[in-house]
Backbone as CSV, one residue per row, in Angstrom:
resi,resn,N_x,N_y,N_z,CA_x,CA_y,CA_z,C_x,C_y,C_z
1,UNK,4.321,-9.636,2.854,5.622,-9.014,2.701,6.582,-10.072,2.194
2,UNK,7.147,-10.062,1.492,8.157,-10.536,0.492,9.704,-11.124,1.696
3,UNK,10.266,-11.718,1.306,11.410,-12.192,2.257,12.210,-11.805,1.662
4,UNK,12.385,-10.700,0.764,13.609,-9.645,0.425,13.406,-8.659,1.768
5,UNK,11.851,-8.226,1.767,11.855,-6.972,2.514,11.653,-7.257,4.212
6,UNK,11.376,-8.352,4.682,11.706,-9.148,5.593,13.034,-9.188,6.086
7,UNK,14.217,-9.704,5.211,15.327,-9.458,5.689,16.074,-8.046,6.078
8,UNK,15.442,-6.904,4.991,15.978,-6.006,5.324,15.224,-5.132,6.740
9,UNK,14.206,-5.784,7.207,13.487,-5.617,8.214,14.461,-5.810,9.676
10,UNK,15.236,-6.982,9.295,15.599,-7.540,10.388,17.164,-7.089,10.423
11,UNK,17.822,-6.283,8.906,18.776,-5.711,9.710,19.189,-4.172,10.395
12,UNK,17.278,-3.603,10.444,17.666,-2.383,11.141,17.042,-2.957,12.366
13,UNK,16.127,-4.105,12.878,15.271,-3.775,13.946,15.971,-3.435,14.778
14,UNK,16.037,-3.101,16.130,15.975,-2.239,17.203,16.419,-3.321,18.268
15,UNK,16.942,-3.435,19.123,17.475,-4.234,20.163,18.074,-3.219,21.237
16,UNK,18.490,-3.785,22.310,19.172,-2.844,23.318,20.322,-2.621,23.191
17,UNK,20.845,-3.452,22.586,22.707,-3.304,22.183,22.518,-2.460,21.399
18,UNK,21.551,-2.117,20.370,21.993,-1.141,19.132,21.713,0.163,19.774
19,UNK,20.940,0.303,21.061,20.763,1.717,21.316,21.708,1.931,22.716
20,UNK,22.245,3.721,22.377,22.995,3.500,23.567,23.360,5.177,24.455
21,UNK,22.954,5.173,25.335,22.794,6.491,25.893,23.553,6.756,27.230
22,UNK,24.286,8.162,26.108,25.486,9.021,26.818,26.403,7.739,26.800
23,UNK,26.936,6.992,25.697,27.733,6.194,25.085,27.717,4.987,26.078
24,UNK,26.658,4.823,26.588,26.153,3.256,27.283,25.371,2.228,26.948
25,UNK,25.221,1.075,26.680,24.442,0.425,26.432,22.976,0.556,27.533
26,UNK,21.982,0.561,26.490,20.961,0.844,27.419,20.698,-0.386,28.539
27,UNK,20.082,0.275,29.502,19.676,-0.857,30.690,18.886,-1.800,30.196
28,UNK,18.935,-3.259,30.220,17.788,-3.781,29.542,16.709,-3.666,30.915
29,UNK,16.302,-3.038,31.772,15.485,-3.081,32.849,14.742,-1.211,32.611
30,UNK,15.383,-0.773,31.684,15.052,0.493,31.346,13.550,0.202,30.139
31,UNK,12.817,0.251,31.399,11.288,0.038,30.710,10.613,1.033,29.387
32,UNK,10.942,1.804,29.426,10.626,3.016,28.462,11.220,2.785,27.009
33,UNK,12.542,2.653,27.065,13.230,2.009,26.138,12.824,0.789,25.191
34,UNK,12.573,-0.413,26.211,12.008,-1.877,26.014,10.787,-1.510,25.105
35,UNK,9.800,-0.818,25.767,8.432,-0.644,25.453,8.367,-0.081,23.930
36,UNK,9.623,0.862,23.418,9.742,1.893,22.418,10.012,0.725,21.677
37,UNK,11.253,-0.026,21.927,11.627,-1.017,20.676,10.794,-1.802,20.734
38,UNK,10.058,-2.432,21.131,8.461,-3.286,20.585,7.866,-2.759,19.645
39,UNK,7.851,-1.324,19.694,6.356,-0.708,19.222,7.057,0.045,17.646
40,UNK,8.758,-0.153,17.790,9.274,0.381,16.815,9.315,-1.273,15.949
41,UNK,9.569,-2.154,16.344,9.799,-3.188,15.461,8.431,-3.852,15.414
42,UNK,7.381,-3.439,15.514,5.836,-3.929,15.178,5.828,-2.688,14.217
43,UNK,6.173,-2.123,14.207,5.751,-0.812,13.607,6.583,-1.075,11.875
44,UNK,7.927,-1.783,12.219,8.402,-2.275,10.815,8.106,-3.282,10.451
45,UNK,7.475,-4.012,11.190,6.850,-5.536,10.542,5.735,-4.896,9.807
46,UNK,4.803,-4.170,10.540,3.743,-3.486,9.916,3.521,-2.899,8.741
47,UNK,5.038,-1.901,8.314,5.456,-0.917,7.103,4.791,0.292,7.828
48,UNK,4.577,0.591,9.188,3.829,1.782,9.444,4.348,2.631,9.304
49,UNK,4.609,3.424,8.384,4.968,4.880,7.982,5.001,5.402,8.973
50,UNK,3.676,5.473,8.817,2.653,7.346,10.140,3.709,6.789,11.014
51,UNK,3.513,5.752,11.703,3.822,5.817,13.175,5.538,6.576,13.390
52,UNK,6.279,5.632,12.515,7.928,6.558,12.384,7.783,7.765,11.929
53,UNK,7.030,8.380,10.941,7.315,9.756,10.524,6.260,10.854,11.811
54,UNK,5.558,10.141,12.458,5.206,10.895,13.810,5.969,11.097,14.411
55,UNK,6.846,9.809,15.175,8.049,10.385,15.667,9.229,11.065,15.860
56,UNK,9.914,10.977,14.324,10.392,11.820,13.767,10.626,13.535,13.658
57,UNK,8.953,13.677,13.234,8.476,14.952,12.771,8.124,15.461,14.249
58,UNK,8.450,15.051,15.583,7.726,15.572,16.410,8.874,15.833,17.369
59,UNK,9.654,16.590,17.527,10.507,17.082,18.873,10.062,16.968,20.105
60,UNK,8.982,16.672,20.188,8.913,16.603,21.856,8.839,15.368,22.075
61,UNK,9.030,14.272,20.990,9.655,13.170,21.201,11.235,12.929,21.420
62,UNK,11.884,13.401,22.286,13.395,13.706,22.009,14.156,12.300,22.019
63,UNK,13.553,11.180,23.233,14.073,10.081,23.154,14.167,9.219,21.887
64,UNK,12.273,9.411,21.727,11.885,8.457,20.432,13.195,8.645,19.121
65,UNK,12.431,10.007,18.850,13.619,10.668,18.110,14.838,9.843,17.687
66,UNK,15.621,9.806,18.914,17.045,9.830,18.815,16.857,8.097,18.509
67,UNK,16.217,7.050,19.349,16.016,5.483,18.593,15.839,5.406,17.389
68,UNK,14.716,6.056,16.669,14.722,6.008,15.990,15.669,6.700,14.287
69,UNK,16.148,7.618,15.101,17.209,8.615,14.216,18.531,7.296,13.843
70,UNK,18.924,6.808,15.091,20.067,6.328,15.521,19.903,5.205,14.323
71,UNK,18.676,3.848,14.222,18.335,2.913,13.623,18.753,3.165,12.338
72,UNK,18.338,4.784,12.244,17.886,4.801,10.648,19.249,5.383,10.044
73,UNK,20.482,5.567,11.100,21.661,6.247,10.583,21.076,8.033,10.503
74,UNK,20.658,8.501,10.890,20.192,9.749,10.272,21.161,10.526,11.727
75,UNK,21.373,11.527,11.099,22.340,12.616,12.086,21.179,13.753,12.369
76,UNK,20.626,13.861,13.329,19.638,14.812,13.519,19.711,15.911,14.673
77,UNK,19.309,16.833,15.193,19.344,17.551,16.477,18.008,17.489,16.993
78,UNK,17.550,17.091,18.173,16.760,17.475,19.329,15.548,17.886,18.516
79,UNK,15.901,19.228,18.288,14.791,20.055,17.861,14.035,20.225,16.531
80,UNK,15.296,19.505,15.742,15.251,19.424,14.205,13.684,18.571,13.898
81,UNK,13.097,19.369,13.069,12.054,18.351,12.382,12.233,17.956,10.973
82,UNK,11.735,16.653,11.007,11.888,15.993,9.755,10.809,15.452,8.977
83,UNK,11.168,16.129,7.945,9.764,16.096,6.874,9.578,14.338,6.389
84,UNK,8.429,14.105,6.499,7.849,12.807,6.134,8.438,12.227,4.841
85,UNK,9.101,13.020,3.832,9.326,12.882,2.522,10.661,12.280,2.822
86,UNK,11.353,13.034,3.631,13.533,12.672,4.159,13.270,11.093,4.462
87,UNK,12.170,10.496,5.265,11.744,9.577,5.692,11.651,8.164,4.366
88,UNK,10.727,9.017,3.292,10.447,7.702,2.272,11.840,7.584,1.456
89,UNK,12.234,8.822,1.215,13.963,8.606,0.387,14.194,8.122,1.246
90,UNK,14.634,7.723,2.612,15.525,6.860,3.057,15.095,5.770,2.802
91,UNK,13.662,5.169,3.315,13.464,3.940,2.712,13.406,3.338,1.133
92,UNK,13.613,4.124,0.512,13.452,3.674,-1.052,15.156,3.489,-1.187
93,UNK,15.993,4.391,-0.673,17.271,3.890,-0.594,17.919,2.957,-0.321
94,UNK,17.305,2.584,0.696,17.765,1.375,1.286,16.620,-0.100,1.133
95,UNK,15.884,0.348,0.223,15.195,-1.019,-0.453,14.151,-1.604,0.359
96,UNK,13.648,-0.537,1.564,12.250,-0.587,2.177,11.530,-0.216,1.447
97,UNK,10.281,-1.102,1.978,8.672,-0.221,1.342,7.910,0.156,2.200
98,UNK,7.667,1.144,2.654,7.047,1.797,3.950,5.796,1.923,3.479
Protein backbone atom coordinates (compact mmCIF):
# COMPACT_ATOMS: atom_id res chain seq x y z
CA UNK A 1 0.00 0.00 0.00
CA UNK A 2 1.32 3.26 -1.13
CA UNK A 3 1.83 6.14 1.68
CA UNK A 4 -0.74 8.29 -0.17
CA UNK A 5 -3.31 5.62 0.74
CA UNK A 6 -1.79 5.00 4.14
CA UNK A 7 -2.32 8.46 5.14
CA UNK A 8 -5.70 8.60 4.10
CA UNK A 9 -6.07 5.39 6.16
CA UNK A 10 -5.13 7.12 9.16
CA UNK A 11 -7.45 10.01 8.79
CA UNK A 12 -10.66 8.01 9.07
CA UNK A 13 -9.34 5.21 11.51
CA UNK A 14 -11.60 4.74 14.37
CA UNK A 15 -10.60 5.68 17.99
CA UNK A 16 -12.92 6.20 21.01
CA UNK A 17 -13.05 9.94 20.86
CA UNK A 18 -14.37 9.73 17.29
CA UNK A 19 -17.25 7.50 18.37
CA UNK A 20 -19.88 8.70 20.56
CA UNK A 21 -23.15 7.38 21.97
CA UNK A 22 -26.35 9.26 22.84
CA UNK A 23 -23.81 12.33 22.41
CA UNK A 24 -21.08 10.72 24.84
CA UNK A 25 -17.83 9.80 24.34
CA UNK A 26 -17.64 6.17 24.38
CA UNK A 27 -16.36 4.34 27.58
CA UNK A 28 -12.92 3.35 26.79
CA UNK A 29 -13.72 0.15 29.21
CA UNK A 30 -16.75 -0.44 26.82
CA UNK A 31 -15.35 -3.76 25.47
CA UNK A 32 -17.61 -4.27 22.47
CA UNK A 33 -16.78 -1.01 21.12
CA UNK A 34 -12.77 -1.48 21.68
CA UNK A 35 -13.04 -4.92 20.03
CA UNK A 36 -15.16 -3.28 16.85
CA UNK A 37 -12.47 -0.53 16.35
CA UNK A 38 -9.58 -3.13 16.10
CA UNK A 39 -11.30 -5.18 13.70
CA UNK A 40 -12.53 -1.94 11.83
CA UNK A 41 -8.97 -0.48 11.55
CA UNK A 42 -7.33 -4.04 10.56
CA UNK A 43 -9.98 -4.21 8.30
CA UNK A 44 -8.63 -0.70 6.63
CA UNK A 45 -5.12 -1.55 6.82
CA UNK A 46 -6.26 -4.66 5.02
CA UNK A 47 -8.55 -2.70 2.13
CA UNK A 48 -11.22 -5.33 3.30
CA UNK A 49 -14.15 -4.37 1.43
CA UNK A 50 -16.41 -7.56 2.33
CA UNK A 51 -15.80 -7.02 5.83
CA UNK A 52 -17.27 -3.04 5.84
CA UNK A 53 -19.83 -3.65 3.16
CA UNK A 54 -21.08 -6.73 5.50
CA UNK A 55 -21.59 -4.46 8.02
CA UNK A 56 -23.11 -1.96 6.42
CA UNK A 57 -25.48 -4.02 4.28
CA UNK A 58 -26.61 -5.83 7.38
CA UNK A 59 -29.16 -4.11 9.97
CA UNK A 60 -28.92 -6.36 12.53
CA UNK A 61 -25.68 -4.90 12.92
CA UNK A 62 -27.19 -1.67 14.41
CA UNK A 63 -24.10 -0.74 16.53
CA UNK A 64 -21.53 -1.80 13.86
CA UNK A 65 -23.58 0.11 11.53
CA UNK A 66 -23.68 3.30 13.18
CA UNK A 67 -19.25 3.11 13.80
CA UNK A 68 -18.96 2.51 10.92
CA UNK A 69 -21.66 4.91 9.18
CA UNK A 70 -20.37 7.65 11.62
CA UNK A 71 -16.35 7.09 10.27
CA UNK A 72 -17.48 7.16 6.90
CA UNK A 73 -19.69 10.52 7.35
CA UNK A 74 -22.65 8.63 5.86
CA UNK A 75 -26.22 9.69 7.36
CA UNK A 76 -27.99 6.37 7.56
CA UNK A 77 -31.11 4.84 9.61
CA UNK A 78 -31.02 1.62 11.73
CA UNK A 79 -32.76 -0.27 9.26
CA UNK A 80 -31.55 1.26 6.08
CA UNK A 81 -29.45 -1.09 3.89
CA UNK A 82 -26.66 -0.14 1.95
CA UNK A 83 -25.72 -1.39 -1.27
CA UNK A 84 -22.01 -2.45 -1.60
CA UNK A 85 -21.71 -0.08 -4.68
CA UNK A 86 -22.76 3.49 -2.13
CA UNK A 87 -19.71 1.90 -0.34
CA UNK A 88 -16.96 1.91 -3.40
CA UNK A 89 -18.24 5.60 -4.59
CA UNK A 90 -17.44 6.65 -1.29
CA UNK A 91 -14.13 5.27 -1.37
CA UNK A 92 -13.14 6.33 -4.86
CA UNK A 93 -14.29 9.79 -3.61
CA UNK A 94 -12.36 10.17 -1.11
CA UNK A 95 -9.16 8.60 -2.75
CA UNK A 96 -9.43 5.02 -1.05
CA UNK A 97 -8.82 1.80 -2.74
CA UNK A 98 -10.89 -0.79 -1.14
Amino acid sequence: MGTKYREHARKIRLSPELLRRNGHVVDPHDHHYLSYIERFNRALDRRDSKFLEKVLADPTHETERHIVAAVLGLKIDPDQPIEPEYLHKWARENTLSL
